[in-house]
PDB file of N, CA and C in Angstrom:
ATOM      1  N   VAL A   1       5.317 -11.158   0.665  1.00  0.00           N
ATOM      2  CA  VAL A   1       5.597  -9.737   0.751  1.00  0.00           C
ATOM      3  C   VAL A   1       6.620  -9.380  -0.317  1.00  0.00           C
ATOM      4  N   ALA A   2       6.348  -8.335  -1.070  1.00  0.00           N
ATOM      5  CA  ALA A   2       7.289  -7.853  -2.076  1.00  0.00           C
ATOM      6  C   ALA A   2       7.353  -6.335  -1.989  1.00  0.00           C
ATOM      7  N   THR A   3       8.540  -5.807  -1.769  1.00  0.00           N
ATOM      8  CA  THR A   3       8.729  -4.359  -1.724  1.00  0.00           C
ATOM      9  C   THR A   3      10.010  -4.024  -2.478  1.00  0.00           C
ATOM     10  N   SER A   4      10.237  -2.768  -2.680  1.00  0.00           N
ATOM     11  CA  SER A   4      11.456  -2.328  -3.362  1.00  0.00           C
ATOM     12  C   SER A   4      12.623  -2.161  -2.397  1.00  0.00           C
ATOM     13  N   GLN A   5      12.387  -2.391  -1.112  1.00  0.00           N
ATOM     14  CA  GLN A   5      13.431  -2.178  -0.111  1.00  0.00           C
ATOM     15  C   GLN A   5      13.321  -3.259   0.967  1.00  0.00           C
ATOM     16  N   PRO A   6      14.405  -3.970   1.275  1.00  0.00           N
ATOM     17  CA  PRO A   6      14.350  -5.072   2.242  1.00  0.00           C
ATOM     18  C   PRO A   6      13.806  -4.696   3.625  1.00  0.00           C
ATOM     19  N   LEU A   7      14.120  -3.527   4.129  1.00  0.00           N
ATOM     20  CA  LEU A   7      13.624  -3.149   5.451  1.00  0.00           C
ATOM     21  C   LEU A   7      12.105  -3.017   5.457  1.00  0.00           C
ATOM     22  N   ALA A   8      11.539  -2.566   4.370  1.00  0.00           N
ATOM     23  CA  ALA A   8      10.079  -2.475   4.278  1.00  0.00           C
ATOM     24  C   ALA A   8       9.467  -3.863   4.240  1.00  0.00           C
ATOM     25  N   GLY A   9      10.103  -4.772   3.528  1.00  0.00           N
ATOM     26  CA  GLY A   9       9.632  -6.153   3.509  1.00  0.00           C
ATOM     27  C   GLY A   9       9.696  -6.789   4.878  1.00  0.00           C
ATOM     28  N   GLN A  10      10.768  -6.525   5.595  1.00  0.00           N
ATOM     29  CA  GLN A  10      10.910  -7.074   6.945  1.00  0.00           C
ATOM     30  C   GLN A  10       9.840  -6.516   7.884  1.00  0.00           C
ATOM     31  N   ALA A  11       9.509  -5.248   7.730  1.00  0.00           N
ATOM     32  CA  ALA A  11       8.456  -4.650   8.564  1.00  0.00           C
ATOM     33  C   ALA A  11       7.119  -5.341   8.306  1.00  0.00           C
ATOM     34  N   ALA A  12       6.821  -5.580   7.046  1.00  0.00           N
ATOM     35  CA  ALA A  12       5.561  -6.240   6.697  1.00  0.00           C
ATOM     36  C   ALA A  12       5.526  -7.672   7.219  1.00  0.00           C
ATOM     37  N   ILE A  13       6.615  -8.394   7.072  1.00  0.00           N
ATOM     38  CA  ILE A  13       6.676  -9.768   7.566  1.00  0.00           C
ATOM     39  C   ILE A  13       6.528  -9.791   9.085  1.00  0.00           C
ATOM     40  N   GLY A  14       7.134  -8.817   9.763  1.00  0.00           N
ATOM     41  CA  GLY A  14       6.991  -8.730  11.218  1.00  0.00           C
ATOM     42  C   GLY A  14       5.544  -8.573  11.638  1.00  0.00           C
ATOM     43  N   VAL A  15       4.786  -7.784  10.896  1.00  0.00           N
ATOM     44  CA  VAL A  15       3.364  -7.601  11.198  1.00  0.00           C
ATOM     45  C   VAL A  15       2.604  -8.911  11.005  1.00  0.00           C
ATOM     46  N   LEU A  16       2.915  -9.628   9.943  1.00  0.00           N
ATOM     47  CA  LEU A  16       2.254 -10.914   9.696  1.00  0.00           C
ATOM     48  C   LEU A  16       2.581 -11.919  10.793  1.00  0.00           C
ATOM     49  N   ARG A  17       3.813 -11.908  11.248  1.00  0.00           N
ATOM     50  CA  ARG A  17       4.239 -12.860  12.286  1.00  0.00           C
ATOM     51  C   ARG A  17       3.515 -12.665  13.611  1.00  0.00           C
ATOM     52  N   VAL A  18       3.114 -11.443  13.900  1.00  0.00           N
ATOM     53  CA  VAL A  18       2.410 -11.199  15.166  1.00  0.00           C
ATOM     54  C   VAL A  18       0.891 -11.240  15.002  1.00  0.00           C
ATOM     55  N   GLY A  19       0.428 -11.710  13.842  1.00  0.00           N
ATOM     56  CA  GLY A  19      -1.005 -11.919  13.658  1.00  0.00           C
ATOM     57  C   GLY A  19      -1.719 -10.916  12.791  1.00  0.00           C
ATOM     58  N   GLY A  20      -1.010  -9.970  12.225  1.00  0.00           N
ATOM     59  CA  GLY A  20      -1.657  -9.004  11.343  1.00  0.00           C
ATOM     60  C   GLY A  20      -2.066  -9.640  10.023  1.00  0.00           C
ATOM     61  N   ASN A  21      -2.952  -8.979   9.306  1.00  0.00           N
ATOM     62  CA  ASN A  21      -3.375  -9.488   8.005  1.00  0.00           C
ATOM     63  C   ASN A  21      -2.619  -8.776   6.884  1.00  0.00           C
ATOM     64  N   ALA A  22      -2.961  -9.089   5.653  1.00  0.00           N
ATOM     65  CA  ALA A  22      -2.245  -8.525   4.510  1.00  0.00           C
ATOM     66  C   ALA A  22      -2.376  -7.003   4.449  1.00  0.00           C
ATOM     67  N   ALA A  23      -3.538  -6.483   4.806  1.00  0.00           N
ATOM     68  CA  ALA A  23      -3.713  -5.027   4.791  1.00  0.00           C
ATOM     69  C   ALA A  23      -2.833  -4.369   5.850  1.00  0.00           C
ATOM     70  N   ASP A  24      -2.752  -4.968   7.023  1.00  0.00           N
ATOM     71  CA  ASP A  24      -1.880  -4.445   8.080  1.00  0.00           C
ATOM     72  C   ASP A  24      -0.426  -4.445   7.612  1.00  0.00           C
ATOM     73  N   ALA A  25      -0.026  -5.530   6.967  1.00  0.00           N
ATOM     74  CA  ALA A  25       1.345  -5.653   6.484  1.00  0.00           C
ATOM     75  C   ALA A  25       1.640  -4.608   5.410  1.00  0.00           C
ATOM     76  N   ALA A  26       0.666  -4.348   4.551  1.00  0.00           N
ATOM     77  CA  ALA A  26       0.866  -3.348   3.501  1.00  0.00           C
ATOM     78  C   ALA A  26       1.060  -1.956   4.100  1.00  0.00           C
ATOM     79  N   VAL A  27       0.298  -1.644   5.133  1.00  0.00           N
ATOM     80  CA  VAL A  27       0.452  -0.341   5.791  1.00  0.00           C
ATOM     81  C   VAL A  27       1.832  -0.238   6.426  1.00  0.00           C
ATOM     82  N   ALA A  28       2.289  -1.299   7.068  1.00  0.00           N
ATOM     83  CA  ALA A  28       3.623  -1.286   7.674  1.00  0.00           C
ATOM     84  C   ALA A  28       4.702  -1.111   6.616  1.00  0.00           C
ATOM     85  N   ALA A  29       4.545  -1.802   5.493  1.00  0.00           N
ATOM     86  CA  ALA A  29       5.540  -1.698   4.425  1.00  0.00           C
ATOM     87  C   ALA A  29       5.610  -0.284   3.868  1.00  0.00           C
ATOM     88  N   VAL A  30       4.469   0.305   3.584  1.00  0.00           N
ATOM     89  CA  VAL A  30       4.489   1.650   2.989  1.00  0.00           C
ATOM     90  C   VAL A  30       4.965   2.694   4.000  1.00  0.00           C
ATOM     91  N   ALA A  31       4.667   2.475   5.284  1.00  0.00           N
ATOM     92  CA  ALA A  31       5.174   3.398   6.296  1.00  0.00           C
ATOM     93  C   ALA A  31       6.701   3.351   6.328  1.00  0.00           C
ATOM     94  N   MET A  32       7.254   2.149   6.262  1.00  0.00           N
ATOM     95  CA  MET A  32       8.705   2.015   6.246  1.00  0.00           C
ATOM     96  C   MET A  32       9.300   2.580   4.957  1.00  0.00           C
ATOM     97  N   LEU A  33       8.637   2.367   3.828  1.00  0.00           N
ATOM     98  CA  LEU A  33       9.139   2.917   2.570  1.00  0.00           C
ATOM     99  C   LEU A  33       9.199   4.443   2.618  1.00  0.00           C
ATOM    100  N   GLY A  34       8.250   5.052   3.307  1.00  0.00           N
ATOM    101  CA  GLY A  34       8.271   6.507   3.442  1.00  0.00           C
ATOM    102  C   GLY A  34       9.494   6.998   4.198  1.00  0.00           C
ATOM    103  N   VAL A  35      10.093   6.122   5.014  1.00  0.00           N
ATOM    104  CA  VAL A  35      11.291   6.477   5.774  1.00  0.00           C
ATOM    105  C   VAL A  35      12.561   6.140   4.992  1.00  0.00           C
ATOM    106  N   VAL A  36      12.608   4.932   4.432  1.00  0.00           N
ATOM    107  CA  VAL A  36      13.850   4.478   3.800  1.00  0.00           C
ATOM    108  C   VAL A  36      13.954   4.844   2.323  1.00  0.00           C
ATOM    109  N   GLU A  37      12.845   5.176   1.690  1.00  0.00           N
ATOM    110  CA  GLU A  37      12.845   5.617   0.290  1.00  0.00           C
ATOM    111  C   GLU A  37      11.934   6.832   0.126  1.00  0.00           C
ATOM    112  N   PRO A  38      12.181   7.901   0.859  1.00  0.00           N
ATOM    113  CA  PRO A  38      11.265   9.046   0.789  1.00  0.00           C
ATOM    114  C   PRO A  38      11.197   9.675  -0.604  1.00  0.00           C
ATOM    115  N   HIS A  39      12.239   9.483  -1.381  1.00  0.00           N
ATOM    116  CA  HIS A  39      12.251  10.034  -2.729  1.00  0.00           C
ATOM    117  C   HIS A  39      11.381   9.228  -3.686  1.00  0.00           C
ATOM    118  N   MET A  40      10.977   8.021  -3.280  1.00  0.00           N
ATOM    119  CA  MET A  40      10.170   7.155  -4.136  1.00  0.00           C
ATOM    120  C   MET A  40       8.752   6.953  -3.598  1.00  0.00           C
ATOM    121  N   THR A  41       8.602   7.014  -2.286  1.00  0.00           N
ATOM    122  CA  THR A  41       7.324   6.693  -1.656  1.00  0.00           C
ATOM    123  C   THR A  41       7.089   7.666  -0.514  1.00  0.00           C
ATOM    124  N   GLY A  42       5.892   8.110  -0.355  1.00  0.00           N
ATOM    125  CA  GLY A  42       5.583   8.983   0.762  1.00  0.00           C
ATOM    126  C   GLY A  42       4.154   9.466   0.694  1.00  0.00           C
ATOM    127  N   ILE A  43       3.797  10.318   1.600  1.00  0.00           N
ATOM    128  CA  ILE A  43       2.446  10.865   1.635  1.00  0.00           C
ATOM    129  C   ILE A  43       2.177  11.562   0.305  1.00  0.00           C
ATOM    130  N   GLY A  44       1.068  11.227  -0.290  1.00  0.00           N
ATOM    131  CA  GLY A  44       0.712  11.806  -1.578  1.00  0.00           C
ATOM    132  C   GLY A  44       1.281  11.045  -2.760  1.00  0.00           C
ATOM    133  N   GLY A  45       1.979   9.942  -2.504  1.00  0.00           N
ATOM    134  CA  GLY A  45       2.549   9.155  -3.588  1.00  0.00           C
ATOM    135  C   GLY A  45       1.496   8.277  -4.258  1.00  0.00           C
ATOM    136  N   ASP A  46       1.918   7.593  -5.297  1.00  0.00           N
ATOM    137  CA  ASP A  46       1.023   6.704  -6.019  1.00  0.00           C
ATOM    138  C   ASP A  46       0.686   5.466  -5.200  1.00  0.00           C
ATOM    139  N   CYS A  47      -0.397   4.820  -5.551  1.00  0.00           N
ATOM    140  CA  CYS A  47      -0.852   3.630  -4.832  1.00  0.00           C
ATOM    141  C   CYS A  47      -1.384   2.611  -5.834  1.00  0.00           C
ATOM    142  N   PHE A  48      -0.856   1.409  -5.771  1.00  0.00           N
ATOM    143  CA  PHE A  48      -1.325   0.304  -6.606  1.00  0.00           C
ATOM    144  C   PHE A  48      -1.550  -0.892  -5.693  1.00  0.00           C
ATOM    145  N   TYR A  49      -2.675  -1.570  -5.822  1.00  0.00           N
ATOM    146  CA  TYR A  49      -2.855  -2.773  -5.024  1.00  0.00           C
ATOM    147  C   TYR A  49      -3.838  -3.731  -5.671  1.00  0.00           C
ATOM    148  N   LEU A  50      -3.729  -4.989  -5.261  1.00  0.00           N
ATOM    149  CA  LEU A  50      -4.637  -6.054  -5.655  1.00  0.00           C
ATOM    150  C   LEU A  50      -5.292  -6.588  -4.392  1.00  0.00           C
ATOM    151  N   VAL A  51      -6.596  -6.826  -4.448  1.00  0.00           N
ATOM    152  CA  VAL A  51      -7.333  -7.327  -3.300  1.00  0.00           C
ATOM    153  C   VAL A  51      -8.130  -8.549  -3.735  1.00  0.00           C
ATOM    154  N   ALA A  52      -8.102  -9.583  -2.925  1.00  0.00           N
ATOM    155  CA  ALA A  52      -8.905 -10.771  -3.215  1.00  0.00           C
ATOM    156  C   ALA A  52      -9.319 -11.427  -1.908  1.00  0.00           C
ATOM    157  N   LYS A  53     -10.558 -11.835  -1.833  1.00  0.00           N
ATOM    158  CA  LYS A  53     -11.063 -12.604  -0.701  1.00  0.00           C
ATOM    159  C   LYS A  53     -11.163 -14.062  -1.152  1.00  0.00           C
ATOM    160  N   PRO A  54     -11.042 -14.993  -0.207  1.00  0.00           N
ATOM    161  CA  PRO A  54     -11.160 -16.408  -0.582  1.00  0.00           C
ATOM    162  C   PRO A  54     -12.467 -16.672  -1.340  1.00  0.00           C
ATOM    163  N   ASP A  55     -12.365 -17.411  -2.410  1.00  0.00           N
ATOM    164  CA  ASP A  55     -13.517 -17.811  -3.228  1.00  0.00           C
ATOM    165  C   ASP A  55     -14.248 -16.648  -3.884  1.00  0.00           C
ATOM    166  N   GLU A  56     -13.601 -15.505  -4.005  1.00  0.00           N
ATOM    167  CA  GLU A  56     -14.195 -14.372  -4.704  1.00  0.00           C
ATOM    168  C   GLU A  56     -13.208 -13.850  -5.735  1.00  0.00           C
ATOM    169  N   GLU A  57     -13.730 -13.196  -6.749  1.00  0.00           N
ATOM    170  CA  GLU A  57     -12.868 -12.612  -7.770  1.00  0.00           C
ATOM    171  C   GLU A  57     -12.112 -11.424  -7.183  1.00  0.00           C
ATOM    172  N   GLY A  58     -10.833 -11.329  -7.498  1.00  0.00           N
ATOM    173  CA  GLY A  58     -10.021 -10.221  -7.016  1.00  0.00           C
ATOM    174  C   GLY A  58     -10.206  -8.976  -7.861  1.00  0.00           C
ATOM    175  N   TRP A  59      -9.717  -7.874  -7.366  1.00  0.00           N
ATOM    176  CA  TRP A  59      -9.767  -6.630  -8.124  1.00  0.00           C
ATOM    177  C   TRP A  59      -8.532  -5.805  -7.815  1.00  0.00           C
ATOM    178  N   GLY A  60      -8.236  -4.866  -8.664  1.00  0.00           N
ATOM    179  CA  GLY A  60      -7.055  -4.033  -8.495  1.00  0.00           C
ATOM    180  C   GLY A  60      -7.405  -2.561  -8.480  1.00  0.00           C
ATOM    181  N   TYR A  61      -6.480  -1.778  -7.969  1.00  0.00           N
ATOM    182  CA  TYR A  61      -6.643  -0.329  -7.898  1.00  0.00           C
ATOM    183  C   TYR A  61      -5.386   0.337  -8.423  1.00  0.00           C
ATOM    184  N   ASN A  62      -5.552   1.284  -9.308  1.00  0.00           N
ATOM    185  CA  ASN A  62      -4.445   2.065  -9.831  1.00  0.00           C
ATOM    186  C   ASN A  62      -4.657   3.499  -9.381  1.00  0.00           C
ATOM    187  N   GLY A  63      -3.939   3.891  -8.342  1.00  0.00           N
ATOM    188  CA  GLY A  63      -4.066   5.240  -7.801  1.00  0.00           C
ATOM    189  C   GLY A  63      -2.880   6.101  -8.200  1.00  0.00           C
ATOM    190  N   SER A  64      -2.531   6.050  -9.460  1.00  0.00           N
ATOM    191  CA  SER A  64      -1.372   6.824  -9.916  1.00  0.00           C
ATOM    192  C   SER A  64      -1.816   8.155 -10.516  1.00  0.00           C
ATOM    193  N   GLY A  65      -0.889   9.052 -10.608  1.00  0.00           N
ATOM    194  CA  GLY A  65      -1.165  10.340 -11.230  1.00  0.00           C
ATOM    195  C   GLY A  65      -1.580  11.401 -10.227  1.00  0.00           C
ATOM    196  N   ARG A  66      -1.946  12.516 -10.755  1.00  0.00           N
ATOM    197  CA  ARG A  66      -2.312  13.660  -9.917  1.00  0.00           C
ATOM    198  C   ARG A  66      -3.743  13.568  -9.435  1.00  0.00           C
ATOM    199  N   ALA A  67      -3.995  14.120  -8.273  1.00  0.00           N
ATOM    200  CA  ALA A  67      -5.352  14.215  -7.750  1.00  0.00           C
ATOM    201  C   ALA A  67      -5.929  15.577  -8.138  1.00  0.00           C
ATOM    202  N   ALA A  68      -7.197  15.575  -8.400  1.00  0.00           N
ATOM    203  CA  ALA A  68      -7.850  16.836  -8.771  1.00  0.00           C
ATOM    204  C   ALA A  68      -7.863  17.780  -7.572  1.00  0.00           C
ATOM    205  N   ALA A  69      -7.469  19.009  -7.783  1.00  0.00           N
ATOM    206  CA  ALA A  69      -7.403  19.984  -6.697  1.00  0.00           C
ATOM    207  C   ALA A  69      -8.785  20.320  -6.140  1.00  0.00           C
ATOM    208  N   ALA A  70      -9.826  20.200  -6.950  1.00  0.00           N
ATOM    209  CA  ALA A  70     -11.166  20.573  -6.512  1.00  0.00           C
ATOM    210  C   ALA A  70     -11.954  19.395  -5.945  1.00  0.00           C
ATOM    211  N   MET A  71     -11.362  18.226  -5.837  1.00  0.00           N
ATOM    212  CA  MET A  71     -12.071  17.053  -5.326  1.00  0.00           C
ATOM    213  C   MET A  71     -12.468  17.273  -3.873  1.00  0.00           C
ATOM    214  N   GLN A  72     -13.696  16.912  -3.561  1.00  0.00           N
ATOM    215  CA  GLN A  72     -14.228  17.029  -2.207  1.00  0.00           C
ATOM    216  C   GLN A  72     -14.326  15.640  -1.583  1.00  0.00           C
ATOM    217  N   ALA A  73     -13.958  15.507  -0.310  1.00  0.00           N
ATOM    218  CA  ALA A  73     -13.962  14.216   0.377  1.00  0.00           C
ATOM    219  C   ALA A  73     -15.336  13.559   0.347  1.00  0.00           C
ATOM    220  N   ASP A  74     -16.400  14.320   0.488  1.00  0.00           N
ATOM    221  CA  ASP A  74     -17.748  13.734   0.516  1.00  0.00           C
ATOM    222  C   ASP A  74     -18.138  13.135  -0.837  1.00  0.00           C
ATOM    223  N   ALA A  75     -17.506  13.560  -1.902  1.00  0.00           N
ATOM    224  CA  ALA A  75     -17.778  12.991  -3.220  1.00  0.00           C
ATOM    225  C   ALA A  75     -17.156  11.610  -3.370  1.00  0.00           C
ATOM    226  N   LEU A  76     -16.145  11.329  -2.542  1.00  0.00           N
ATOM    227  CA  LEU A  76     -15.492  10.038  -2.610  1.00  0.00           C
ATOM    228  C   LEU A  76     -16.264   9.021  -1.810  1.00  0.00           C
TER     229      LEU A  76
END
């Protein structure tokens, strides 16, 4: 677990300790970051992540920048 704030890291580790997976831990970390670093992270903020399954090639996502105002959910 790597975050910009220790409390967010602790939240993610806590999720892993009770049986959560990496995605669960990431959600816990970002939820905590929205509380302890609201000026840096929050609803509508940027999103970067790497995903890999065992024995498969990993991939990354760069969700930075502005979202188009005319984007429709069904198009996604």
